[in-house]
Coordinates of C-alpha atoms in Angstrom, one line a residue:
M267 CA -34.6 -16.1 37.0
E268 CA -36.0 -15.6 40.5
M269 CA -34.0 -17.1 43.3
K270 CA -35.8 -19.7 45.3
W271 CA -36.6 -18.7 48.8
W272 CA -34.6 -21.5 50.4
I273 CA -31.5 -20.7 48.4
L274 CA -31.9 -17.0 49.5
A275 CA -32.3 -18.1 53.1
M276 CA -29.1 -20.1 53.0
V277 CA -27.2 -17.3 51.4
I278 CA -28.4 -14.9 54.1
A279 CA -27.6 -17.5 56.8
T280 CA -24.1 -18.1 55.5
A281 CA -23.4 -14.4 55.3
G282 CA -24.5 -14.1 58.9
I283 CA -22.1 -16.8 60.0
V284 CA -19.2 -15.2 58.1
E285 CA -19.9 -11.8 59.7
G286 CA -20.5 -13.3 63.1
D287 CA -23.7 -11.5 63.6
L288 CA -26.4 -14.0 64.1
S289 CA -28.3 -12.6 67.1
N290 CA -32.0 -11.9 66.7
P291 CA -34.4 -11.1 69.5
P292 CA -36.9 -13.9 69.8
L293 CA -40.5 -13.5 68.7
K294 CA -42.9 -15.0 71.3
K295 CA -46.4 -16.3 71.3
K296 CA -48.5 -18.6 73.5
V297 CA -49.5 -22.0 72.4
R298 CA -51.9 -23.9 74.8
G299 CA -50.6 -21.8 77.6
E300 CA -46.9 -22.4 76.9
T301 CA -44.6 -19.6 75.6
V302 CA -42.9 -20.6 72.3
C303 CA -40.5 -18.5 70.3
T304 CA -38.7 -18.2 67.0
Q305 CA -35.6 -16.2 66.2
G306 CA -33.8 -16.0 62.9
W307 CA -32.7 -18.9 60.7
E308 CA -30.8 -20.6 63.5
C309 CA -34.0 -21.2 65.5
E310 CA -36.7 -20.6 62.9
R311 CA -39.2 -23.2 64.1
W312 CA -41.6 -22.2 66.9
S313 CA -40.3 -23.9 70.0
K314 CA -40.0 -23.2 73.7
F315 CA -36.2 -23.8 73.3
C316 CA -36.0 -20.9 70.8
C317 CA -36.8 -18.6 73.7
N318 CA -33.3 -19.2 75.0
E319 CA -30.1 -18.0 73.5
T320 CA -28.9 -19.7 70.3
I321 CA -25.5 -21.4 70.1
S322 CA -23.9 -18.7 68.0
E323 CA -24.7 -16.1 70.7
Y324 CA -22.4 -17.8 73.3
F325 CA -20.1 -19.9 71.1
Q326 CA -18.4 -18.0 68.3
T327 CA -15.8 -18.6 65.6
Y328 CA -12.8 -17.7 67.7
Q329 CA -13.9 -20.2 70.4
F330 CA -14.3 -22.9 67.9
E331 CA -10.8 -22.1 66.7
N332 CA -9.5 -22.3 70.2
F333 CA -11.2 -25.7 70.8
F334 CA -9.7 -27.2 67.6
S335 CA -6.6 -25.2 66.9
K336 CA -4.6 -28.1 65.4
R337 CA -7.2 -29.5 63.0
N338 CA -5.6 -27.9 59.9
S339 CA -2.0 -28.6 60.9
P340 CA 0.3 -29.9 58.1
Q341 CA 0.1 -33.5 59.3
A342 CA -3.7 -33.4 59.4
H343 CA -5.7 -36.0 57.4
A344 CA -8.7 -33.7 56.9
V345 CA -7.2 -30.2 56.3
G346 CA -9.9 -27.7 55.6
F347 CA -12.8 -30.1 56.2
W348 CA -14.2 -29.2 59.7
D349 CA -15.2 -25.6 60.3
Y350 CA -17.4 -23.4 62.5
K351 CA -19.9 -22.6 59.8
S352 CA -20.6 -26.3 59.2
F353 CA -21.2 -26.9 62.9
I354 CA -23.6 -24.0 63.4
T355 CA -25.5 -24.9 60.2
A356 CA -25.8 -28.4 61.4
A357 CA -26.8 -27.3 64.9
A358 CA -29.6 -25.1 63.5
V359 CA -31.6 -28.2 62.7
Y360 CA -31.6 -29.4 66.3
Q361 CA -31.6 -26.2 68.3
P362 CA -35.5 -25.9 68.2
L363 CA -35.4 -29.4 69.7
G364 CA -33.3 -28.4 72.6
F365 CA -29.7 -29.0 71.4
G366 CA -27.6 -26.2 73.1
T367 CA -30.9 -24.4 74.0
T368 CA -32.2 -26.4 76.9
G369 CA -32.1 -24.9 80.4
G370 CA -30.7 -21.5 79.7
K371 CA -27.3 -20.2 78.6
L372 CA -25.1 -22.0 81.2
M373 CA -26.6 -25.4 80.4
G374 CA -26.3 -24.6 76.7
M375 CA -22.6 -23.9 77.1
R376 CA -22.1 -27.0 79.1
E377 CA -23.9 -29.1 76.5
V378 CA -22.0 -27.7 73.5
S379 CA -18.7 -28.4 75.5
A380 CA -19.9 -31.9 76.3
F381 CA -20.9 -32.7 72.7
L382 CA -17.8 -31.3 71.2
G383 CA -15.8 -33.0 74.0
V384 CA -17.0 -36.3 72.6
V385 CA -16.3 -35.1 69.1
G386 CA -12.8 -34.1 70.0
S387 CA -12.0 -37.4 71.7
Q388 CA -13.4 -39.5 68.9
T389 CA -11.8 -37.7 65.9
S390 CA -8.2 -37.3 67.3
C391 CA -6.8 -40.4 65.6
G392 CA -6.3 -41.9 69.0
Y393 CA -4.2 -39.1 70.4
G394 CA -5.5 -38.9 74.0
V395 CA -4.5 -35.4 75.1
A396 CA -7.2 -32.7 74.9
T397 CA -4.8 -29.8 75.4
G398 CA -2.9 -30.1 72.2
G399 CA -0.3 -32.1 70.4
P400 CA 0.1 -33.2 66.8
L401 CA -3.2 -34.9 66.7
A402 CA -5.4 -32.6 68.7
W403 CA -8.7 -32.9 66.9
G404 CA -10.5 -33.5 63.6
L405 CA -7.5 -35.0 61.8
C406 CA -9.1 -38.3 60.9
Y407 CA -11.9 -39.1 58.6
N408 CA -12.4 -42.0 61.0
R409 CA -11.6 -44.9 58.7
E410 CA -8.1 -44.9 60.2
M411 CA -9.8 -45.8 63.5
S412 CA -11.9 -48.6 62.2
P413 CA -11.0 -52.3 61.8
S414 CA -10.9 -53.5 58.2
Q415 CA -14.5 -54.6 57.9
S416 CA -17.7 -53.4 56.1
Y417 CA -20.0 -53.3 59.2
C418 CA -22.9 -54.8 57.3
D419 CA -25.5 -56.5 59.5
D420 CA -27.7 -58.7 57.3
S421 CA -30.3 -59.1 60.0
Y422 CA -31.5 -55.7 58.9
K423 CA -31.9 -56.7 55.2
Y424 CA -35.6 -55.9 55.2
T425 CA -35.3 -52.5 56.8
Y426 CA -31.8 -51.2 56.1
P427 CA -30.3 -53.6 53.5
C428 CA -26.6 -53.1 52.8
S429 CA -25.9 -51.5 49.5
P430 CA -23.5 -53.5 47.2
G431 CA -19.9 -52.2 47.7
A432 CA -20.8 -49.9 50.5
E433 CA -18.8 -49.9 53.7
Y434 CA -20.4 -48.7 57.0
Y435 CA -17.2 -48.0 59.0
G436 CA -17.1 -45.1 61.4
R437 CA -17.7 -41.7 59.8
G438 CA -18.8 -38.3 61.2
A439 CA -17.9 -36.1 64.1
I440 CA -19.2 -38.8 66.4
P441 CA -18.6 -41.8 64.2
I442 CA -21.6 -43.9 63.3
Y443 CA -21.1 -47.5 62.3
W444 CA -23.3 -50.2 60.7
N445 CA -25.9 -50.1 58.0
F446 CA -28.9 -49.7 60.3
N447 CA -27.4 -46.6 61.9
Y448 CA -26.6 -45.1 58.4
G449 CA -30.1 -45.9 57.3
A450 CA -31.8 -44.4 60.4
A451 CA -29.6 -41.3 60.3
G452 CA -30.2 -40.9 56.6
E453 CA -34.0 -41.0 57.1
N454 CA -33.8 -38.3 59.8
L455 CA -31.4 -36.1 57.8
K456 CA -33.1 -36.7 54.4
A457 CA -29.9 -38.0 52.8
D458 CA -29.4 -41.4 51.2
L459 CA -26.7 -42.5 53.6
L460 CA -27.6 -46.2 53.3
N461 CA -26.6 -46.3 49.6
H462 CA -24.0 -43.5 49.9
P463 CA -22.3 -43.6 53.4
E464 CA -19.4 -41.7 51.8
Y465 CA -21.6 -38.5 51.8
I466 CA -20.6 -38.0 55.4
E467 CA -16.9 -37.8 54.4
Q468 CA -17.7 -35.3 51.7
N469 CA -19.8 -32.7 53.6
A470 CA -18.8 -31.3 57.0
T471 CA -22.3 -30.1 57.8
L472 CA -23.7 -33.5 57.2
A473 CA -20.9 -35.0 59.3
F474 CA -21.9 -32.7 62.2
Q475 CA -25.6 -33.4 61.6
A476 CA -25.1 -37.1 61.8
A477 CA -23.2 -36.6 65.1
I478 CA -25.9 -34.3 66.6
W479 CA -28.5 -36.8 65.4
R480 CA -26.7 -39.5 67.4
W481 CA -26.5 -37.2 70.4
M482 CA -30.2 -36.3 70.3
T483 CA -31.6 -39.8 69.5
P484 CA -32.1 -42.7 72.0
I485 CA -30.7 -46.1 70.9
K486 CA -33.8 -47.7 72.3
K487 CA -37.1 -46.2 73.2
S488 CA -36.8 -47.3 76.8
Q489 CA -33.5 -45.4 77.1
P490 CA -32.6 -41.7 77.1
S491 CA -30.7 -40.0 74.4
P492 CA -27.3 -38.6 75.4
H493 CA -28.9 -35.1 75.3
E494 CA -31.7 -36.1 77.7
A495 CA -29.2 -37.8 80.0
F496 CA -26.9 -34.8 80.0
V497 CA -29.4 -32.0 80.5
G498 CA -31.4 -33.9 83.0
T499 CA -34.8 -34.2 81.3
W500 CA -34.5 -38.0 81.6
K501 CA -35.8 -39.5 84.9
P502 CA -33.9 -42.7 85.9
T503 CA -35.9 -45.7 86.9
K504 CA -35.2 -47.7 90.0
N505 CA -33.1 -50.1 87.9
D506 CA -31.1 -47.2 86.5
T507 CA -30.4 -45.9 90.0
L508 CA -29.3 -49.4 91.2
S509 CA -27.0 -49.5 88.1
Y510 CA -25.5 -46.0 89.1
R511 CA -27.0 -44.4 86.0
L512 CA -28.0 -40.9 86.9
P513 CA -28.4 -37.7 84.9
G514 CA -25.1 -36.2 83.8
F515 CA -22.2 -36.6 81.4
G516 CA -21.4 -40.1 82.6
T517 CA -24.7 -41.5 81.5
A518 CA -24.4 -39.6 78.1
M519 CA -21.1 -41.5 77.6
N520 CA -22.9 -44.7 78.6
V521 CA -25.6 -44.3 76.0
L522 CA -23.0 -43.6 73.3
F523 CA -20.3 -46.2 74.1
G524 CA -21.6 -48.6 76.7
D525 CA -19.1 -50.9 78.2
Q526 CA -16.4 -49.9 75.8
V527 CA -16.0 -46.9 78.1
C528 CA -18.2 -47.4 81.2
G529 CA -18.3 -49.8 84.1
Q530 CA -14.6 -50.6 84.1
G531 CA -13.2 -48.1 86.5
D532 CA -11.1 -45.1 85.5
I533 CA -9.9 -46.5 82.2
D534 CA -8.3 -44.3 79.5
P535 CA -11.1 -44.4 77.0
M536 CA -13.4 -42.8 79.6
T537 CA -10.9 -40.4 81.1
V538 CA -9.9 -39.1 77.6
I539 CA -13.5 -38.2 76.8
M540 CA -14.0 -36.6 80.2
S541 CA -10.7 -34.6 79.8
H542 CA -11.9 -33.1 76.5
Y543 CA -15.2 -32.0 78.0
Q544 CA -13.5 -30.4 81.0
Y545 CA -10.9 -28.7 78.9
Y546 CA -13.5 -27.2 76.6
L547 CA -15.4 -25.9 79.6
D548 CA -12.3 -24.1 80.6
L549 CA -11.7 -22.7 77.2
L550 CA -15.4 -21.5 77.0
G551 CA -14.9 -19.6 80.3
V552 CA -17.4 -21.8 82.1
G553 CA -14.8 -23.7 84.1
R554 CA -14.5 -27.5 84.7
E555 CA -16.0 -27.0 88.1
Q556 CA -19.3 -26.5 86.3
A557 CA -19.1 -29.9 84.6
G558 CA -22.2 -31.0 86.5
P559 CA -23.0 -34.1 88.7
N560 CA -22.3 -37.7 87.8
L561 CA -19.4 -36.8 85.5
S562 CA -17.9 -40.3 85.4
C563 CA -19.5 -43.6 84.3
A564 CA -16.7 -45.7 85.9
E565 CA -19.1 -47.7 88.0
Q566 CA -22.2 -47.7 85.8
K567 CA -23.7 -50.8 84.2
A568 CA -23.9 -50.4 80.4
F569 CA -27.3 -49.8 78.9
N570 CA -26.4 -52.0 76.0
P571 CA -23.7 -54.6 76.7
S572 CA -21.1 -55.1 74.0
S573 CA -22.4 -58.6 73.3
A574 CA -25.1 -56.8 71.4
T575 CA -24.4 -55.1 68.1
A576 CA -22.2 -51.9 68.4
S577 CA -24.3 -48.9 69.4
S578 CA -22.2 -46.1 67.7

């Protein structure tokens, strides 16, 4: 029986990841005066972002292992779940949209460090040290970090109705909460997460994809995504400037966490996320001095105050 093309493509892609040889020179063409490229399975859509280096060219297996060296330690809650292949496979969906491919290699390395810095801080079971320790990264499936509630918001019953028996507590590499976030993520990822939120706990690629979706997607149309805030494609309004919201990692944290993290001075929840980002820059050989402007959100006003429904 002939193997379907998409199965063959995944086999080839997986083999490439295992061998660590994913580089392909980009193919280029002009579309309405703009150069767009495609290069291999990791950036197969024609896009201006595919003209830049793909993530696997500057972030390889050994670096992932250095970032998250304790994730399979004996006391881990998710031994064997998180891995490099799952991250790169998930990232391939979003690289043609600019994830890790915006602004050249240095910006790409900074963005991957920033994204994984948030991941590391949010999946450490509350252990606040980026440099190691018994709970360094990826040891929770995230339920341990969530209060005992279902996170069902009935005001979305006509768009994202809660499935009977489903619980929408935090799951994923950047945990998402609430039925409306599972519904929106599921639509984007073409997975029935509204009825089966547990899929994120069962598939590491999907867990990373849901996190990258959160990173690449604005919470409201009038606001930037964390990605746009970080790489600087977002242009702040006068009100943003008066609220100390400027392009950089600080505003990316603001979009993701609001006043849980931002606008309260140098509190631990903010400094823990920042320390992960800076430490990963060091491990990647970029150096924390390249963290970029507006690193902190200590003085920023939240985009979405906590009186509103949780944004994660």
